[in-house]
Amino acid sequence: MMNAPIVQLVPAAVLSRKKTSFTPWIAALVFASIAPFVVYPIFAMELMCFALFACAFNLLLGFGGLLSFGHAAFFGSAAYLCGHAIKNWGLSPELGILFATCGAALLGLAIGSIAIRRQGIYFAMVTLALAQIVFFLCLQMPFTGGEDGLQGIPKGHLFGLIDLSATVSVSQQQLPLALYFFVLAITFGGYWLIWRTVHSPFGMVLKAIKENEPRALSLGYQVNRYKLATFVLSAALAGLAGATKALVVGLASLSDVSWHMSGEVVLMTLLGGMGTLLGPVAGAVTVGTLHHELASFGSWVTVTIGVVFVVCVMAFRRGIVGEIAYRLKRDL
């Protein structure tokens, strides 16, 4: 028994790798490249930031099986850190984003070290409680601007050469193409990192832990270390999304770090398809578009999004992309 191949004990879901198609990647890249010429560029960049945020959360929930109700803590705190570093310390945009991402990773390490000691709903409640502490700190600390937020964040010069605030005249429109393609590169870079993680040996073990944690423990895997590493990576990518959004809109506010934002990212992930790579992107685009198009409805936006969510859950049990992937019998 001791000499039995370890591969026989690993869950079948871990050993099976479905062929991954790059067609959706190429289609998404082409669509994103022409998007600033079709839709409002700032809106398109915000959607990309939320898509990256949702993908980061999906790495934790969809592939790690860990439900966090406090992921906005990393998204919002990174926005404040990036804005403060660029505005007050004079850092370049790439260094400001890097600093904020590292800060979010360290915060993720601190929160994750406490949260992984519990499972299920207790894990979720711990993350929510700690995220509320972060929210309170962002409200009280002097450099955050309190309820007014951190305003007037400059875009600066990328690598000291490219002015991200510059615009290009196209069909009598002033388009911030330099900033747009910088955000596009960050989004696809973060997405590629998630894809590579999921399809790596680390990702295979993570799926095994989600499917059968006692078996993974019996195989000798240090489950808590894998959970913590996933939590920190997810927090860092969420921070990357938040820092990028702060640079795009020139503002870091309490809404970025509130529990409402944590709920929104859960909604995006479930609506698009938990455990799929393109699902959170579809969910973020759907929710973001509904917020934008129905803004004139006031508080009815929340009601409308709730109705859409209920309909999608009833009609698409696996989420929008999840249902499509199931019908096509392929990974998306």
mmCIF file of C-alpha atoms in Angstrom:
data_model
loop_
_atom_site.group_PDB
_atom_site.id
_atom_site.type_symbol
_atom_site.label_atom_id
_atom_site.label_comp_id
_atom_site.label_asym_id
_atom_site.label_seq_id
_atom_site.Cartn_x
_atom_site.Cartn_y
_atom_site.Cartn_z
ATOM 1 C CA MET A 1 0.000 0.000 0.000
ATOM 2 C CA MET A 2 2.851 2.359 0.789
ATOM 3 C CA ASN A 3 4.266 1.804 -2.693
ATOM 4 C CA ALA A 4 0.999 2.461 -4.491
ATOM 5 C CA PRO A 5 1.235 5.271 -7.049
ATOM 6 C CA ILE A 6 0.117 8.483 -5.413
ATOM 7 C CA VAL A 7 -1.653 9.437 -8.626
ATOM 8 C CA GLN A 8 -4.319 6.805 -7.883
ATOM 9 C CA LEU A 9 -5.303 8.657 -4.732
ATOM 10 C CA VAL A 10 -5.656 12.087 -6.296
ATOM 11 C CA PRO A 11 -9.225 13.100 -7.189
ATOM 12 C CA ALA A 12 -10.150 12.516 -10.815
ATOM 13 C CA ALA A 13 -11.053 16.167 -11.270
ATOM 14 C CA VAL A 14 -7.436 17.064 -10.558
ATOM 15 C CA LEU A 15 -5.989 14.649 -13.065
ATOM 16 C CA SER A 16 -8.282 15.546 -15.946
ATOM 17 C CA ARG A 17 -7.304 18.569 -17.945
ATOM 18 C CA LYS A 18 -9.715 19.612 -20.612
ATOM 19 C CA LYS A 19 -8.315 21.174 -23.697
ATOM 20 C CA THR A 20 -8.357 24.920 -23.339
ATOM 21 C CA SER A 21 -9.309 27.043 -26.324
ATOM 22 C CA PHE A 22 -7.602 30.369 -26.844
ATOM 23 C CA THR A 23 -10.323 31.608 -29.183
ATOM 24 C CA PRO A 24 -12.214 33.449 -26.383
ATOM 25 C CA TRP A 25 -8.928 35.107 -25.356
ATOM 26 C CA ILE A 26 -8.275 36.352 -28.876
ATOM 27 C CA ALA A 27 -11.871 37.503 -29.317
ATOM 28 C CA ALA A 28 -11.788 39.355 -25.983
ATOM 29 C CA LEU A 29 -8.487 41.034 -26.863
ATOM 30 C CA VAL A 30 -9.779 42.172 -30.267
ATOM 31 C CA PHE A 31 -13.010 43.458 -28.759
ATOM 32 C CA ALA A 32 -11.164 45.274 -25.971
ATOM 33 C CA SER A 33 -8.795 46.879 -28.492
ATOM 34 C CA ILE A 34 -11.617 48.456 -30.462
ATOM 35 C CA ALA A 35 -13.801 49.246 -27.436
ATOM 36 C CA PRO A 36 -12.472 52.811 -26.808
ATOM 37 C CA PHE A 37 -13.552 53.790 -30.320
ATOM 38 C CA VAL A 38 -17.084 52.509 -29.724
ATOM 39 C CA VAL A 39 -17.913 53.170 -26.063
ATOM 40 C CA TYR A 40 -16.862 55.771 -23.521
ATOM 41 C CA PRO A 41 -13.195 54.918 -22.743
ATOM 42 C CA ILE A 42 -13.373 55.697 -19.006
ATOM 43 C CA PHE A 43 -16.370 53.400 -18.667
ATOM 44 C CA ALA A 44 -14.558 50.655 -20.600
ATOM 45 C CA MET A 45 -11.508 50.982 -18.334
ATOM 46 C CA GLU A 46 -13.657 50.781 -15.212
ATOM 47 C CA LEU A 47 -15.232 47.594 -16.561
ATOM 48 C CA MET A 48 -11.778 46.098 -17.083
ATOM 49 C CA CYS A 49 -10.798 46.933 -13.507
ATOM 50 C CA PHE A 50 -13.955 45.327 -12.137
ATOM 51 C CA ALA A 51 -13.415 42.310 -14.395
ATOM 52 C CA LEU A 52 -9.926 41.823 -12.952
ATOM 53 C CA PHE A 53 -11.334 42.256 -9.441
ATOM 54 C CA ALA A 54 -13.976 39.603 -10.108
ATOM 55 C CA CYS A 55 -11.391 37.224 -11.598
ATOM 56 C CA ALA A 56 -9.214 37.663 -8.504
ATOM 57 C CA PHE A 57 -12.168 36.852 -6.265
ATOM 58 C CA ASN A 58 -13.090 33.867 -8.432
ATOM 59 C CA LEU A 59 -9.595 32.455 -7.942
ATOM 60 C CA LEU A 60 -10.358 32.281 -4.226
ATOM 61 C CA LEU A 61 -13.985 31.137 -4.398
ATOM 62 C CA GLY A 62 -14.304 29.288 -7.696
ATOM 63 C CA PHE A 63 -11.039 27.366 -7.535
ATOM 64 C CA GLY A 64 -10.183 27.463 -3.825
ATOM 65 C CA GLY A 65 -13.671 27.084 -2.386
ATOM 66 C CA LEU A 66 -13.143 29.989 0.047
ATOM 67 C CA LEU A 67 -15.955 32.544 0.285
ATOM 68 C CA SER A 68 -14.729 35.965 1.371
ATOM 69 C CA PHE A 69 -17.188 38.702 2.300
ATOM 70 C CA GLY A 70 -14.418 41.273 2.725
ATOM 71 C CA HIS A 71 -12.538 41.390 -0.558
ATOM 72 C CA ALA A 72 -13.303 45.085 -0.979
ATOM 73 C CA ALA A 73 -10.742 45.703 1.775
ATOM 74 C CA PHE A 74 -7.956 44.870 -0.679
ATOM 75 C CA PHE A 75 -9.582 46.618 -3.637
ATOM 76 C CA GLY A 76 -10.244 49.843 -1.736
ATOM 77 C CA SER A 77 -7.096 49.994 0.395
ATOM 78 C CA ALA A 78 -4.947 49.593 -2.714
ATOM 79 C CA ALA A 79 -6.843 52.475 -4.328
ATOM 80 C CA TYR A 80 -5.989 54.713 -1.365
ATOM 81 C CA LEU A 81 -2.364 53.572 -1.260
ATOM 82 C CA CYS A 82 -1.876 54.113 -4.979
ATOM 83 C CA GLY A 83 -3.525 57.540 -4.917
ATOM 84 C CA HIS A 84 -1.522 58.687 -1.901
ATOM 85 C CA ALA A 85 1.775 57.417 -3.323
ATOM 86 C CA ILE A 86 1.261 59.151 -6.661
ATOM 87 C CA LYS A 87 -0.295 62.373 -5.370
ATOM 88 C CA ASN A 88 1.742 63.012 -2.216
ATOM 89 C CA TRP A 89 4.963 61.103 -2.758
ATOM 90 C CA GLY A 90 5.312 61.849 -6.455
ATOM 91 C CA LEU A 91 5.731 58.217 -7.528
ATOM 92 C CA SER A 92 5.252 57.314 -11.176
ATOM 93 C CA PRO A 93 2.003 55.446 -12.002
ATOM 94 C CA GLU A 94 3.664 52.044 -12.413
ATOM 95 C CA LEU A 95 5.473 52.384 -9.072
ATOM 96 C CA GLY A 96 2.311 53.634 -7.374
ATOM 97 C CA ILE A 97 0.355 50.630 -8.625
ATOM 98 C CA LEU A 98 3.164 48.260 -7.642
ATOM 99 C CA PHE A 99 3.331 49.789 -4.154
ATOM 100 C CA ALA A 100 -0.436 49.472 -3.719
ATOM 101 C CA THR A 101 -0.457 45.883 -4.972
ATOM 102 C CA CYS A 102 2.263 44.912 -2.495
ATOM 103 C CA GLY A 103 0.309 46.674 0.268
ATOM 104 C CA ALA A 104 -2.821 44.694 -0.627
ATOM 105 C CA ALA A 105 -0.793 41.474 -0.610
ATOM 106 C CA LEU A 106 0.539 42.225 2.879
ATOM 107 C CA LEU A 107 -2.972 43.033 4.079
ATOM 108 C CA GLY A 108 -4.128 39.768 2.531
ATOM 109 C CA LEU A 109 -1.385 37.933 4.396
ATOM 110 C CA ALA A 110 -2.494 39.482 7.686
ATOM 111 C CA ILE A 111 -6.217 38.831 7.182
ATOM 112 C CA GLY A 112 -5.691 35.437 5.564
ATOM 113 C CA SER A 113 -3.489 34.208 8.394
ATOM 114 C CA ILE A 114 -6.414 34.745 10.767
ATOM 115 C CA ALA A 115 -9.284 33.731 8.474
ATOM 116 C CA ILE A 116 -7.951 30.347 7.282
ATOM 117 C CA ARG A 117 -8.132 29.075 10.852
ATOM 118 C CA ARG A 118 -11.874 28.739 10.279
ATOM 119 C CA GLN A 119 -13.975 27.162 7.532
ATOM 120 C CA GLY A 120 -17.263 27.775 5.783
ATOM 121 C CA ILE A 121 -19.481 30.582 7.040
ATOM 122 C CA TYR A 122 -17.082 31.288 9.904
ATOM 123 C CA PHE A 123 -14.316 32.020 7.395
ATOM 124 C CA ALA A 124 -16.643 34.404 5.542
ATOM 125 C CA MET A 125 -17.667 36.190 8.739
ATOM 126 C CA VAL A 126 -14.053 36.653 9.836
ATOM 127 C CA THR A 127 -13.169 38.260 6.499
ATOM 128 C CA LEU A 128 -16.205 40.534 6.745
ATOM 129 C CA ALA A 129 -15.344 41.623 10.284
ATOM 130 C CA LEU A 130 -11.725 42.379 9.430
ATOM 131 C CA ALA A 131 -12.777 44.212 6.274
ATOM 132 C CA GLN A 132 -15.029 46.448 8.363
ATOM 133 C CA ILE A 133 -12.000 47.354 10.470
ATOM 134 C CA VAL A 134 -10.193 48.360 7.290
ATOM 135 C CA PHE A 135 -13.230 50.429 6.276
ATOM 136 C CA PHE A 136 -13.172 52.223 9.633
ATOM 137 C CA LEU A 137 -9.447 52.964 9.257
ATOM 138 C CA CYS A 138 -10.001 54.380 5.771
ATOM 139 C CA LEU A 139 -12.736 56.596 7.191
ATOM 140 C CA GLN A 140 -10.634 57.900 10.082
ATOM 141 C CA MET A 141 -7.093 58.166 8.744
ATOM 142 C CA PRO A 142 -6.181 61.726 7.692
ATOM 143 C CA PHE A 143 -4.626 60.987 4.298
ATOM 144 C CA THR A 144 -7.762 59.247 2.956
ATOM 145 C CA GLY A 145 -9.933 62.360 2.952
ATOM 146 C CA GLY A 146 -12.687 60.753 5.031
ATOM 147 C CA GLU A 147 -16.118 60.766 3.416
ATOM 148 C CA ASP A 148 -14.857 63.026 0.609
ATOM 149 C CA GLY A 149 -12.306 60.440 -0.485
ATOM 150 C CA LEU A 150 -8.857 60.984 -1.950
ATOM 151 C CA GLN A 151 -9.456 63.265 -4.911
ATOM 152 C CA GLY A 152 -7.369 64.654 -7.733
ATOM 153 C CA ILE A 153 -5.066 61.676 -8.226
ATOM 154 C CA PRO A 154 -2.752 62.601 -11.137
ATOM 155 C CA LYS A 155 -2.154 60.082 -13.911
ATOM 156 C CA GLY A 156 1.493 61.008 -14.345
ATOM 157 C CA HIS A 157 4.004 59.692 -16.876
ATOM 158 C CA LEU A 158 4.448 55.977 -17.423
ATOM 159 C CA PHE A 159 8.138 55.061 -16.976
ATOM 160 C CA GLY A 160 8.779 58.800 -17.053
ATOM 161 C CA LEU A 161 8.095 58.861 -20.793
ATOM 162 C CA ILE A 162 4.426 58.362 -21.695
ATOM 163 C CA ASP A 163 1.912 60.936 -20.507
ATOM 164 C CA LEU A 164 -1.128 58.946 -19.410
ATOM 165 C CA SER A 165 -3.281 62.055 -19.324
ATOM 166 C CA ALA A 166 -2.648 62.753 -23.010
ATOM 167 C CA THR A 167 -5.484 62.266 -25.486
ATOM 168 C CA VAL A 168 -5.632 61.506 -29.190
ATOM 169 C CA SER A 169 -8.177 63.124 -31.494
ATOM 170 C CA VAL A 170 -10.209 60.475 -33.348
ATOM 171 C CA SER A 171 -13.363 61.421 -35.241
ATOM 172 C CA GLN A 172 -13.658 64.676 -33.283
ATOM 173 C CA GLN A 173 -13.309 62.785 -29.996
ATOM 174 C CA GLN A 174 -10.471 63.061 -27.494
ATOM 175 C CA LEU A 175 -9.535 59.526 -26.505
ATOM 176 C CA PRO A 176 -7.036 58.697 -23.703
ATOM 177 C CA LEU A 177 -5.507 55.838 -25.675
ATOM 178 C CA ALA A 178 -2.227 55.704 -23.736
ATOM 179 C CA LEU A 179 -4.061 55.212 -20.444
ATOM 180 C CA TYR A 180 -6.533 52.809 -22.020
ATOM 181 C CA PHE A 181 -3.951 50.426 -23.417
ATOM 182 C CA PHE A 182 -1.973 50.616 -20.178
ATOM 183 C CA VAL A 183 -5.076 49.463 -18.294
ATOM 184 C CA LEU A 184 -5.693 46.823 -20.958
ATOM 185 C CA ALA A 185 -2.169 45.466 -20.504
ATOM 186 C CA ILE A 186 -2.617 45.302 -16.721
ATOM 187 C CA THR A 187 -5.961 43.535 -17.059
ATOM 188 C CA PHE A 188 -4.711 40.897 -19.472
ATOM 189 C CA GLY A 189 -1.516 40.477 -17.466
ATOM 190 C CA GLY A 190 -3.517 39.799 -14.308
ATOM 191 C CA TYR A 191 -5.862 37.490 -16.195
ATOM 192 C CA TRP A 192 -2.922 35.555 -17.643
ATOM 193 C CA LEU A 193 -1.453 35.133 -14.148
ATOM 194 C CA ILE A 194 -4.749 33.687 -12.913
ATOM 195 C CA TRP A 195 -4.974 31.362 -15.921
ATOM 196 C CA ARG A 196 -1.403 30.193 -15.405
ATOM 197 C CA THR A 197 -2.024 29.609 -11.698
ATOM 198 C CA VAL A 198 -5.163 27.574 -12.309
ATOM 199 C CA HIS A 199 -3.424 25.370 -14.888
ATOM 200 C CA SER A 200 -0.255 24.866 -12.841
ATOM 201 C CA PRO A 201 0.482 22.009 -10.392
ATOM 202 C CA PHE A 202 -0.395 24.482 -7.635
ATOM 203 C CA GLY A 203 -3.806 24.992 -9.229
ATOM 204 C CA MET A 204 -4.351 21.249 -9.515
ATOM 205 C CA VAL A 205 -3.672 20.799 -5.807
ATOM 206 C CA LEU A 206 -5.963 23.739 -5.050
ATOM 207 C CA LYS A 207 -8.797 22.050 -6.934
ATOM 208 C CA ALA A 208 -8.119 18.835 -5.023
ATOM 209 C CA ILE A 209 -8.390 20.710 -1.730
ATOM 210 C CA LYS A 210 -11.675 22.245 -2.792
ATOM 211 C CA GLU A 211 -13.074 18.884 -3.888
ATOM 212 C CA ASN A 212 -11.892 16.781 -0.951
ATOM 213 C CA GLU A 213 -9.846 18.525 1.734
ATOM 214 C CA PRO A 214 -9.498 15.471 4.041
ATOM 215 C CA ARG A 215 -8.043 13.453 1.173
ATOM 216 C CA ALA A 216 -5.588 16.230 0.321
ATOM 217 C CA LEU A 217 -4.522 16.255 3.968
ATOM 218 C CA SER A 218 -4.055 12.498 3.932
ATOM 219 C CA LEU A 219 -1.793 12.842 0.897
ATOM 220 C CA GLY A 220 0.501 15.081 2.914
ATOM 221 C CA TYR A 221 -0.399 18.459 1.411
ATOM 222 C CA GLN A 222 -0.188 21.369 3.830
ATOM 223 C CA VAL A 223 -3.676 22.602 3.099
ATOM 224 C CA ASN A 224 -3.521 25.819 5.104
ATOM 225 C CA ARG A 225 -0.401 26.948 3.265
ATOM 226 C CA TYR A 226 -2.125 26.480 -0.081
ATOM 227 C CA LYS A 227 -5.179 28.353 1.173
ATOM 228 C CA LEU A 228 -3.078 31.213 2.503
ATOM 229 C CA ALA A 229 -1.036 31.466 -0.704
ATOM 230 C CA THR A 230 -4.257 31.600 -2.737
ATOM 231 C CA PHE A 231 -5.734 34.212 -0.415
ATOM 232 C CA VAL A 232 -2.650 36.425 -0.700
ATOM 233 C CA LEU A 233 -2.516 36.103 -4.495
ATOM 234 C CA SER A 234 -6.221 36.898 -4.773
ATOM 235 C CA ALA A 235 -5.788 39.920 -2.468
ATOM 236 C CA ALA A 236 -2.820 41.184 -4.492
ATOM 237 C CA LEU A 237 -4.746 40.939 -7.780
ATOM 238 C CA ALA A 238 -7.766 42.619 -6.202
ATOM 239 C CA GLY A 239 -5.419 45.378 -5.052
ATOM 240 C CA LEU A 240 -3.996 45.659 -8.564
ATOM 241 C CA ALA A 241 -7.521 46.189 -9.876
ATOM 242 C CA GLY A 242 -8.329 48.784 -7.208
ATOM 243 C CA ALA A 243 -5.112 50.734 -7.740
ATOM 244 C CA THR A 244 -5.679 50.797 -11.490
ATOM 245 C CA LYS A 245 -9.249 52.020 -11.037
ATOM 246 C CA ALA A 246 -8.041 54.843 -8.762
ATOM 247 C CA LEU A 247 -5.615 55.922 -11.462
ATOM 248 C CA VAL A 248 -8.334 55.812 -14.129
ATOM 249 C CA VAL A 249 -10.980 57.864 -12.297
ATOM 250 C CA GLY A 250 -8.552 59.971 -10.237
ATOM 251 C CA LEU A 251 -10.424 59.126 -7.037
ATOM 252 C CA ALA A 252 -10.292 56.659 -4.154
ATOM 253 C CA SER A 253 -13.486 56.664 -2.084
ATOM 254 C CA LEU A 254 -15.123 54.783 0.757
ATOM 255 C CA SER A 255 -17.401 53.001 -1.701
ATOM 256 C CA ASP A 256 -14.333 51.110 -2.953
ATOM 257 C CA VAL A 257 -13.717 49.619 0.476
ATOM 258 C CA SER A 258 -17.298 49.188 1.705
ATOM 259 C CA TRP A 259 -19.108 45.891 2.227
ATOM 260 C CA HIS A 260 -21.348 46.806 -0.709
ATOM 261 C CA MET A 261 -18.359 46.380 -3.020
ATOM 262 C CA SER A 262 -17.629 42.987 -1.464
ATOM 263 C CA GLY A 263 -21.207 41.985 -2.218
ATOM 264 C CA GLU A 264 -20.950 43.278 -5.778
ATOM 265 C CA VAL A 265 -17.934 41.129 -6.588
ATOM 266 C CA VAL A 266 -19.718 38.050 -5.227
ATOM 267 C CA LEU A 267 -22.661 38.905 -7.481
ATOM 268 C CA MET A 268 -20.396 39.370 -10.520
ATOM 269 C CA THR A 269 -18.727 36.027 -9.976
ATOM 270 C CA LEU A 270 -21.904 34.029 -9.423
ATOM 271 C CA LEU A 271 -23.735 35.749 -12.270
ATOM 272 C CA GLY A 272 -20.974 35.077 -14.791
ATOM 273 C CA GLY A 273 -20.097 31.585 -13.640
ATOM 274 C CA MET A 274 -18.102 30.557 -10.592
ATOM 275 C CA GLY A 275 -15.135 28.334 -11.361
ATOM 276 C CA THR A 276 -14.803 29.501 -14.969
ATOM 277 C CA LEU A 277 -12.125 31.856 -16.218
ATOM 278 C CA LEU A 278 -14.325 34.038 -18.417
ATOM 279 C CA GLY A 279 -17.389 33.971 -16.155
ATOM 280 C CA PRO A 280 -16.289 36.769 -13.782
ATOM 281 C CA VAL A 281 -15.495 38.943 -16.801
ATOM 282 C CA ALA A 282 -18.997 38.450 -18.189
ATOM 283 C CA GLY A 283 -20.499 39.058 -14.759
ATOM 284 C CA ALA A 284 -18.507 42.262 -14.227
ATOM 285 C CA VAL A 285 -19.474 43.592 -17.652
ATOM 286 C CA THR A 286 -23.144 42.751 -17.048
ATOM 287 C CA VAL A 287 -23.350 44.334 -13.598
ATOM 288 C CA GLY A 288 -21.241 47.355 -14.602
ATOM 289 C CA THR A 289 -23.329 47.981 -17.698
ATOM 290 C CA LEU A 290 -26.573 47.742 -15.726
ATOM 291 C CA HIS A 291 -25.255 50.264 -13.200
ATOM 292 C CA HIS A 292 -24.231 52.624 -15.997
ATOM 293 C CA GLU A 293 -27.335 52.350 -18.163
ATOM 294 C CA LEU A 294 -29.835 52.417 -15.296
ATOM 295 C CA ALA A 295 -28.150 55.166 -13.274
ATOM 296 C CA SER A 296 -31.112 57.479 -13.864
ATOM 297 C CA PHE A 297 -33.361 55.026 -12.013
ATOM 298 C CA GLY A 298 -31.717 55.880 -8.695
ATOM 299 C CA SER A 299 -32.210 53.250 -5.998
ATOM 300 C CA TRP A 300 -34.176 51.084 -8.438
ATOM 301 C CA VAL A 301 -30.859 50.036 -9.977
ATOM 302 C CA THR A 302 -30.284 47.687 -7.055
ATOM 303 C CA VAL A 303 -33.759 46.203 -7.447
ATOM 304 C CA THR A 304 -33.250 45.704 -11.180
ATOM 305 C CA ILE A 305 -29.883 44.016 -10.717
ATOM 306 C CA GLY A 306 -31.437 41.788 -8.056
ATOM 307 C CA VAL A 307 -34.197 40.721 -10.465
ATOM 308 C CA VAL A 308 -31.639 40.028 -13.193
ATOM 309 C CA PHE A 309 -29.585 37.978 -10.751
ATOM 310 C CA VAL A 310 -32.597 35.900 -9.669
ATOM 311 C CA VAL A 311 -33.611 35.279 -13.295
ATOM 312 C CA CYS A 312 -30.085 34.252 -14.265
ATOM 313 C CA VAL A 313 -29.753 31.942 -11.266
ATOM 314 C CA MET A 314 -33.062 30.281 -12.122
ATOM 315 C CA ALA A 315 -32.321 30.023 -15.862
ATOM 316 C CA PHE A 316 -28.543 29.508 -15.727
ATOM 317 C CA ARG A 317 -27.736 27.497 -12.622
ATOM 318 C CA ARG A 318 -24.012 27.504 -13.459
ATOM 319 C CA GLY A 319 -23.912 31.185 -14.407
ATOM 320 C CA ILE A 320 -23.921 32.667 -17.886
ATOM 321 C CA VAL A 321 -20.503 31.447 -19.038
ATOM 322 C CA GLY A 322 -20.712 28.333 -16.885
ATOM 323 C CA GLU A 323 -23.872 27.237 -18.672
ATOM 324 C CA ILE A 324 -22.336 27.918 -22.084
ATOM 325 C CA ALA A 325 -19.212 25.952 -21.155
ATOM 326 C CA TYR A 326 -21.360 23.057 -19.941
ATOM 327 C CA ARG A 327 -23.324 22.991 -23.202
ATOM 328 C CA LEU A 328 -20.180 23.167 -25.319
ATOM 329 C CA LYS A 329 -18.332 20.622 -23.114
ATOM 330 C CA ARG A 330 -15.228 22.803 -22.945
ATOM 331 C CA ASP A 331 -13.426 25.114 -20.526
ATOM 332 C CA LEU A 332 -14.117 28.840 -20.851
#
